[in-house]
Each structure stands twice: as structure tokens, then as C-alpha cells.
């Protein structure tokens, strides 16, 4: 049985400064078989009103998807003679350290890398198919599941059924003559892992064709691959002893960088499969062109074109340095994998578009890897039991983005006030804010808002001053808060604050009004550990409880906190974090925490957005539109644009470097925009500073000026203090 191992590295403070890339499955390749008695040699199948799929047996068989407006242009196609679906069972190890994650593939128990196409069926209307018996689809996926998938589909739809399998390579050596003839006798009995599958294609709208791949239970037997397609007792196909053959292209893959199952692996699989129920790795493989460039994948900071790379899609801390040296190795040395790498990001998305105007996105929240390392093909590896998504049609990047955002949602127009001037990020209390305001007035700086993340007060820890994660105004730190808000408002300047979905125990806080951690604990709305207790998540110098956003009571409770914040005069806030749900947490919903991990930032955005919409709806007749609320996020996933209002790029280094500095901010803006995160911005000047003799990362005046120029072209112009403050000498700096 496949196992899951989770290793915590939160408190490991002496580490390998050059951690290896997490081990993952190599590219999986196999052969495509088809049954000439049930599968036509060539046929065009119409999908909905706007798409068509060509099946051809040429060169071993392939499928080609096109839009009816351009039938000769392929928007997706399989590789002739090569399996396009495959499935595996493998052990998984997840290493977790303070919001950083490394997901590794370990022992592989089974690989079903060869594929048989047994039947291609068109369904004109669902009602005509709803009476189908269970054996017409793979076991475990009866017609009721199909009805749910197709509830909004445009008919006709297409179902491809068959079997994926692997065979003992030693036994296959006896089929050399068949190999040379590129055919396999149908009466051959070979030791094989196998499972039934079905692939569904259906039109979602005029520019999207949906797809879904599901598998039956994996099995092991000495089988005729053809007979694995029908349940025991079903009608035997005519001619099974007559020596007829299936045409295939290459019996076994010969390339060394592809995986094939050895006989020894088959023997191990036989021992393990008896206790297994499902595959936990599934792949979709299809054509790419050598000169095709791949863009998107959410907010990516190091690259625009991902051809030649393996792109993991998992929400996490972006890291400090992300491969820029020497800072990355130093951070990795003291905190496990905290340096990150080129692929780590707060807001990935399982979506891309290419220079050939091909585009695809995945649905669901399972961990996925887009393997673009081959010149002629793409392989998507999903940690799960199925793959579902959509292929997009469009003739330009704007068309593809428009098509994508019709599904994932679009950010709303922002209130006018936040784009009318600078958002001044600062800390220090009432007097400090008033002094800065007075100085900026001397330079006639247009100000939209003061963003005061320390509105909750500060405490001293071993790493310096940190916020109290208890979301209420600290009236000692900000004495005269109400008057400050009133005075700023009289000059059309708003106050913005800070919150996140975590709560710190506040027993030692002297002037708190509420203890939100204890309230959430009493309400039983905190994420739990395996023992059913609140999961205390390490965060820098203190541990915090994390809100269980799958609990139906969490949203209602937290919206009341936001209401009190707004009642105190706040008109905007940073909705921070969202990327750190522990992968061994226990959730109210009972769902797999590794899958829920990618969904968590969307749930966090949804709570904030629902509050904004409810607050706005209650005040339509009371306030002008420019008085609207704004929140901004750093963590996100595919559907975050449906719920977010504004993104920011997280914590860049105060440097000129490529992977985690001003250059990465530019790349992040572009890649996120292509992925539907239309409204985004960065901390002007960067945030992460390091005050060590070697290396020293300080925000220079030149860097600050150049970042200001960059931010003049983004939707919001917002400053931020650095993590380790340094002070600039130029008297000109405040005027900019």
C-alpha cells in the first residue's frame, strides 16, 4: 500500500545550505493500443456546437482537438502511438518547515504506462445514456458521477474507454517478432498491472472544452490486455483466438529518460496492491512543439518562459533569496529550505498559455507538476486519482485571458481613493504617524492612505518587534486612535490595517479587550492536530492557532472581527498569509489537508470579499462609491481572482537580484497578469533586509527610487518599511 510520510523541520537550525530539488517521478512513457473491431480507423467527432475531435489510427493512433472555426488548427493533440493517460501508485514524503514544503516521490509500487483504447462513444443527450449499466464505465465510476460532471455540458460529448496496464519486460522479450511487426497477438497472456479508465471530453462554453480522466481500481493478474476491458462473464469478442492483432507503435519505450516497469518492480507491486484501493499518481501526456514557449502558472518570479522546466503547483512561502546567492544558502543553513528556489511562490495556478496560442488549466486542488522538459511533449502529473480541466481556444493572449477569467472570475474595480495617491506603509504609533504626515504635507505628497500594520500593538521577541496577532486596535500604542482616523479622514486620507487567518495566545498582553485565540478555541473553529487539539503552527518567534476555514462558523465569526475593525475607522487591510495550512492538519470538512492546502487561500479571500460585499450592500444609500473597502492578499490559487480585490507580490529582497529582488517583481507582475491576477503590486523598495556584515542587504536610495518608478505603473503605489530598518540620508527622498 502506498504510504505518506510527513516530516517536520520547523526547529532544525543547522541544515544543508544547498538542498536538493525534491525527488519526483521521471517522465512516464508508454504505448497506445486500440481495438480495430470497435474503434474506427479515422473519424471526426463533434463536441457540443463549437469543438471537434479527430481520431486517426495513423502511426499508431492519436486524438486531435480543434475549434470548428479553425478545424485545421490543433489546440490539443496526443502523440501518435503513445499512451496519453497513465497511472501510478507511489509513496509520498512531505517535508514541512514554517510555510515551506518539499513534496517527494519515494518508492514506486505500480506504474501502468501502456494504454488501450477499447471504445469511443458519442453521447448525444445524457438522458439517453443514464440507463447505462455500471460495467459500461470503469468500476467505481457509475453513471451518477457522469451525470454530475455533465450537468452544464453542451451535447454531444465524447467518452473514451479502455485500460491502462504494464507488462513484465522479461516476458515481453519472447515477443520480439511481434515487436518488429509493431503488433501484439490478442491471445497473448502477460503478467500485468492494469486498471480501467475513461476519458470524457465535453464543451463547457464556446471557447472551452472540458476534459476528465478517471480510473477504476488497480489490479494484478496474468491477463490478455483485451479481456481486462470487460467484467467476468461478459461476451467474448469474436476472433480472440484467430490471431488478429492490435496495431501499436513501439512495444516498449527505448529512451533511458523514460520509465518502464521492470519485472522486479512488478513482483513488488503484486505484494503491495492487495491492500491498495486507488492510484495516487495520474498523468496526462500530449504534444508540444520544440519552439513553443509556455507562460503563466500564476505568480512566478524567476522565469517567463517555462519550456524545459518542471513546474510544481503548490502554495507556499516564496523563500528568501530563491536561489540568489549568498543569501539563499545562508537562510537555508539556519532554517530548513527557507531560502526557496525559482519555483516557490505564494500564488501558483495550474494554468498556462503558449506562444502557439494553446492554453489549458486544471480544476481541483491536488498537487500537480507540469513537466515541460521534453521538446515534443508535455506531461501533467497529478497527485490524486483523477485529472479534470479545460482546453481553451483563442487567437491571442487577451482572448485566452478573457476566456480563462470567465471561469475563474475577475477582480472588481477598486474604489477611487486607493488609486488617488500613495499608500504610506509605516509603524510606530500615533505620534510617529502624525509626524510623518506633517513632513509629507511639506512636500505636497498626494496620500491615499496610511497603512498601519502595527495597529494591533507590538511585542518584543528574540528577533525584534513583532505584531500581536489579536485583531483589535491597541489603544496604548495608538492612543487617540479615533481622533487620528477623524483627522486623516477630514483630508480624504484613509486608514488601512492588517490581519491574517492566524491567532496568537495573548495571555501576556496587558491591554487587550478580547482574547481572540481563546474565543476561537472555545468555538472549536481552529485547525486541529491528529489528537484533536488546536494545531499550534510555528511562526518565527511564536506559535499560532490557525482558523479552520472549512468550518461553517468560522466565516461568520471572523466577519464580526472585520466589522469591528471597520467600525474603528479602517477602510482597507492587508489580508496576509493563507499559504501555511499544515499538511497533516485535521479539518472540520474531513478533506485531505494536502489538497485543502491549495484551496485555503481561496477560502481566506472569500471570507474577506463576502464581508466587503455585505458591508457595501448595507450602505448603498449612505456612502459614496469612493468610500468602499479594499483588502489585498499575497497567497492565492487558480480561482482567487473570483474572491480577491487586489494582490501584492509578497516579501521581495531589498536587492537588484534576479530571483528575489526588483527584477523578480517585474516578472511576477507579468506572469500573474497572464494568469488572471489582473490587479497586483509590490512593496516599494522590497521588504526583506539583512543586517549582517557578510552579506548585508540594505535598501539603497537608488533601489528605492527605481522601485518607485516601477510602481508608478502599477495599480497601487504603496510603501513598506523594511524588515530591518535602515535610514536614507537624502533630503529628497520624502518628496518621492
Coordinates of N, CA, C and O in Angstrom, one line a residue, residues 523-613:
X523 N -15.0 28.1 20.5 CA -15.9 27.9 19.4 C -15.6 26.7 18.5 O -16.4 26.3 17.7
X524 N -14.4 26.1 18.8 CA -13.9 24.9 18.1 C -13.8 25.2 16.6 O -14.1 24.4 15.7
X525 N -13.2 26.4 16.2 CA -13.1 26.7 14.8 C -11.6 26.9 14.5 O -11.2 27.5 13.5
X526 N -10.7 26.3 15.3 CA -9.3 26.3 14.9 C -8.9 24.9 14.3 O -9.5 23.9 14.6
X527 N -8.0 25.0 13.3 CA -7.4 23.7 12.7 C -6.9 22.9 13.9 O -6.3 23.3 14.8
X528 N -7.1 21.6 13.8 CA -6.7 20.6 14.8 C -5.6 19.8 14.4 O -5.3 19.5 13.2
X529 N -4.8 19.2 15.4 CA -3.8 18.3 15.1 C -4.4 16.9 15.1 O -5.6 16.7 15.3
X530 N -3.6 15.9 15.0 CA -4.1 14.5 14.9 C -4.7 14.0 16.2 O -5.5 13.1 16.3
X531 N -4.4 14.8 17.3 CA -5.0 14.4 18.6 C -6.3 15.2 18.9 O -6.9 15.1 20.0
X532 N -6.7 16.0 18.0 CA -8.0 16.7 18.2 C -7.8 18.0 18.9 O -8.8 18.7 19.3
X533 N -6.5 18.5 19.1 CA -6.3 19.7 19.8 C -5.9 20.8 18.8 O -5.6 20.5 17.7
X534 N -6.1 22.1 19.2 CA -5.7 23.2 18.3 C -4.2 23.0 17.8 O -3.3 22.8 18.6
X535 N -4.1 23.0 16.5 CA -2.8 22.9 15.9 C -2.0 24.1 16.1 O -2.3 25.2 15.5
X536 N -0.9 24.1 16.9 CA -0.1 25.3 17.1 C 1.0 25.3 16.1 O 1.9 24.5 16.0
X537 N 0.9 26.3 15.1 CA 1.8 26.3 14.0 C 2.9 27.3 14.3 O 2.7 28.4 14.7
X538 N 4.2 26.8 14.2 CA 5.3 27.7 14.4 C 5.4 28.8 13.4 O 5.2 28.6 12.2
X539 N 5.6 30.0 13.9 CA 5.8 31.2 13.1 C 6.8 32.1 13.7 O 6.6 32.8 14.7
X540 N 8.0 32.2 13.1 CA 9.1 33.0 13.6 C 9.3 32.7 15.1 O 9.7 31.6 15.5
X541 N 9.0 33.7 16.0 CA 9.4 33.6 17.4 C 8.2 33.1 18.2 O 8.3 33.0 19.5
X542 N 7.0 32.8 17.7 CA 5.9 32.3 18.5 C 5.1 31.4 17.7 O 5.1 31.3 16.4
X543 N 4.2 30.6 18.4 CA 3.3 29.7 17.7 C 1.9 30.3 17.7 O 1.5 31.1 18.6
X544 N 1.1 29.9 16.7 CA -0.2 30.5 16.5 C -1.2 29.4 16.2 O -0.9 28.3 15.7
X545 N -2.5 29.6 16.5 CA -3.6 28.8 16.0 C -4.0 29.3 14.7 O -4.0 30.5 14.4
X546 N -4.5 28.4 13.9 CA -4.9 28.7 12.5 C -6.4 28.5 12.4 O -6.9 27.4 12.7
X547 N -7.2 29.4 11.8 CA -8.6 29.3 11.7 C -8.9 28.2 10.7 O -8.3 28.1 9.6
X548 N -9.9 27.3 11.0 CA -10.3 26.3 10.1 C -11.4 26.9 9.2 O -12.6 27.1 9.6
X549 N -11.0 27.3 8.0 CA -11.9 28.0 7.1 C -12.9 27.0 6.5 O -13.8 27.5 5.8
X550 N -12.8 25.7 6.7 CA -13.8 24.8 6.2 C -15.0 24.7 7.2 O -16.0 24.1 6.9
X551 N -14.8 25.2 8.4 CA -15.9 25.2 9.4 C -16.9 26.2 9.1 O -16.6 27.4 8.8
X552 N -18.2 25.9 9.1 CA -19.2 26.9 8.7 C -19.4 28.0 9.6 O -19.9 29.1 9.2
X553 N -18.9 27.9 10.8 CA -19.0 29.0 11.8 C -17.8 30.0 11.7 O -17.9 31.1 12.3
X554 N -16.7 29.6 11.0 CA -15.5 30.5 11.0 C -15.8 31.8 10.3 O -15.4 32.9 10.8
X555 N -16.4 31.7 9.1 CA -16.6 32.9 8.4 C -17.5 33.9 9.1 O -17.2 35.1 9.1
X556 N -18.6 33.5 9.7 CA -19.5 34.4 10.4 C -18.7 35.1 11.6 O -18.9 36.3 11.8
X557 N -17.9 34.3 12.3 CA -17.2 34.9 13.4 C -16.2 35.9 13.0 O -16.1 37.0 13.6
X558 N -15.4 35.5 11.9 CA -14.3 36.4 11.5 C -14.9 37.7 10.9 O -14.3 38.8 11.0
X559 N -16.0 37.6 10.2 CA -16.6 38.8 9.6 C -17.0 39.8 10.7 O -17.0 41.0 10.5
X560 N -17.4 39.3 11.9 CA -17.7 40.2 13.0 C -16.4 41.0 13.5 O -16.4 42.1 13.9
X561 N -15.2 40.3 13.4 CA -14.0 40.9 13.7 C -13.7 42.0 12.7 O -13.3 43.1 13.0
X562 N -13.9 41.7 11.4 CA -13.7 42.7 10.4 C -14.7 43.9 10.5 O -14.3 45.0 10.3
X563 N -15.9 43.6 11.0 CA -16.9 44.7 11.2 C -16.4 45.6 12.3 O -16.5 46.8 12.2
X564 N -15.8 45.0 13.4 CA -15.3 45.9 14.4 C -14.1 46.7 14.0 O -14.0 47.9 14.4
X565 N -13.3 46.1 13.1 CA -12.2 46.9 12.6 C -12.7 48.0 11.7 O -12.1 49.2 11.8
X566 N -13.7 47.8 10.9 CA -14.2 48.9 10.1 C -14.9 49.9 10.9 O -14.8 51.1 10.7
X567 N -15.6 49.5 12.0 CA -16.3 50.4 12.9 C -15.2 51.3 13.6 O -15.6 52.4 14.0
X568 N -14.0 50.8 13.7 CA -12.9 51.6 14.3 C -12.3 52.6 13.3 O -11.3 53.2 13.6
X569 N -12.9 52.6 12.1 CA -12.4 53.6 11.1 C -11.5 53.1 10.0 O -11.1 53.8 9.1
X570 N -11.2 51.8 10.0 CA -10.4 51.2 9.0 C -11.2 51.0 7.7 O -12.3 50.6 7.7
X571 N -10.5 51.4 6.5 CA -11.2 51.2 5.2 C -10.4 50.3 4.3 O -10.8 50.2 3.1
X572 N -9.4 49.7 4.8 CA -8.6 48.7 4.0 C -7.7 47.9 4.8 O -7.4 48.4 5.9
X573 N -7.2 46.8 4.3 CA -6.3 46.0 5.2 C -5.6 45.0 4.3 O -6.0 44.6 3.2
X574 N -4.4 44.6 4.8 CA -3.6 43.5 4.2 C -4.2 42.3 4.8 O -4.1 42.1 6.1
X575 N -4.7 41.4 4.0 CA -5.2 40.0 4.4 C -4.0 39.1 4.2 O -4.0 38.4 3.2
X576 N -3.1 39.0 5.1 CA -1.8 38.4 4.9 C -2.0 36.8 5.1 O -3.0 36.3 5.5
X577 N -0.9 36.2 4.7 CA -0.7 34.7 4.9 C -1.8 33.9 4.1 O -2.3 34.4 3.1
X578 N -2.1 32.7 4.5 CA -3.0 31.9 3.7 C -2.3 30.7 3.1 O -2.9 29.8 2.5
X579 N -0.9 30.7 3.1 CA -0.1 29.7 2.4 C 0.4 28.6 3.3 O 1.1 27.7 2.8
X580 N 0.0 28.6 4.6 CA 0.7 27.8 5.6 C -0.1 26.7 6.2 O 0.3 26.2 7.3
X581 N -1.2 26.3 5.6 CA -2.0 25.2 6.2 C -1.2 23.9 6.4 O -0.6 23.4 5.4
X582 N -1.0 23.4 7.6 CA -0.2 22.2 7.7 C -0.7 21.0 7.0 O -2.0 20.8 6.9
X583 N 0.1 20.2 6.4 CA -0.3 19.1 5.5 C -0.8 17.9 6.3 O -1.2 16.9 5.7
X584 N -0.6 17.9 7.6 CA -1.1 16.9 8.5 C -2.2 17.4 9.4 O -2.5 16.7 10.4
X585 N -2.8 18.5 9.1 CA -3.9 19.0 9.9 C -5.2 18.2 9.8 O -5.4 17.4 8.8
X586 N -6.0 18.4 10.8 CA -7.4 17.8 10.7 C -8.4 18.9 10.6 O -8.4 19.8 11.4
X587 N -9.2 18.8 9.5 CA -10.1 19.9 9.2 C -11.6 19.4 9.5 O -11.9 18.3 9.4
X588 N -12.4 20.4 9.7 CA -13.8 20.2 10.0 C -14.5 19.4 8.8 O -15.3 18.5 9.0
X589 N -14.1 19.8 7.6 CA -14.7 19.2 6.4 C -14.3 17.8 6.2 O -14.9 17.0 5.5
X590 N -13.2 17.3 6.9 CA -12.7 16.0 6.7 C -11.9 15.8 5.5 O -11.5 14.6 5.2
X591 N -11.7 16.8 4.7 CA -10.9 16.6 3.4 C -9.4 16.5 3.6 O -8.9 16.8 4.7
X592 N -8.8 15.9 2.6 CA -7.4 15.7 2.6 C -6.7 17.1 2.8 O -6.8 18.0 2.0
X593 N -5.9 17.2 3.9 CA -5.2 18.5 4.1 C -4.2 18.9 3.0 O -4.0 20.1 2.8
X594 N -3.6 18.0 2.3 CA -2.7 18.3 1.3 C -3.4 19.0 0.1 O -3.0 20.0 -0.5
X595 N -4.6 18.4 -0.2 CA -5.4 19.1 -1.2 C -6.0 20.4 -0.7 O -6.1 21.4 -1.5
X596 N -6.5 20.4 0.5 CA -7.1 21.6 1.1 C -6.1 22.7 1.2 O -6.4 23.9 1.2
X597 N -4.8 22.4 1.2 CA -3.7 23.4 1.4 C -3.8 24.4 0.2 O -3.7 25.6 0.4
X598 N -4.0 23.9 -1.0 CA -4.1 24.8 -2.1 C -5.4 25.6 -2.2 O -5.5 26.7 -2.8
X599 N -6.4 25.1 -1.5 CA -7.8 25.7 -1.5 C -7.8 26.8 -0.4 O -8.6 27.7 -0.5
X600 N -7.0 26.7 0.6 CA -7.1 27.5 1.8 C -7.0 29.0 1.4 O -7.8 29.8 1.9
X601 N -6.1 29.5 0.6 CA -6.0 30.9 0.3 C -7.3 31.4 -0.4 O -7.6 32.6 -0.3
X602 N -7.9 30.5 -1.2 CA -9.2 31.0 -1.8 C -10.3 31.1 -0.8 O -11.1 32.1 -0.8
X603 N -10.3 30.2 0.2 CA -11.3 30.4 1.3 C -11.1 31.6 2.1 O -12.0 32.3 2.5
X604 N -9.8 31.9 2.3 CA -9.4 33.1 3.1 C -9.9 34.4 2.3 O -10.4 35.3 2.9
X605 N -9.6 34.4 1.0 CA -10.1 35.6 0.2 C -11.6 35.7 0.2 O -12.1 36.8 0.2
X606 N -12.3 34.5 0.1 CA -13.7 34.5 0.1 C -14.3 35.2 1.3 O -15.3 36.0 1.2
X607 N -13.8 34.9 2.5 CA -14.4 35.4 3.7 C -14.2 37.0 3.7 O -15.2 37.7 4.0
X608 N -13.1 37.4 3.3 CA -12.8 38.9 3.2 C -13.7 39.5 2.2 O -14.3 40.6 2.4
X609 N -13.8 38.9 1.0 CA -14.7 39.5 -0.1 C -16.1 39.5 0.3 O -16.8 40.5 0.0
X610 N -16.6 38.4 0.9 CA -18.0 38.4 1.3 C -18.3 39.5 2.3 O -19.4 40.2 2.2
X611 N -17.4 39.8 3.2 CA -17.6 40.9 4.2 C -17.7 42.2 3.4 O -18.6 43.0 3.7
X612 N -16.8 42.4 2.5 CA -16.8 43.7 1.7 C -18.1 43.9 1.0 O -18.7 44.9 1.0
X613 N -18.6 42.8 0.3 CA -19.8 42.9 -0.4 C -21.0 43.1 0.5 O -21.9 43.9 0.2

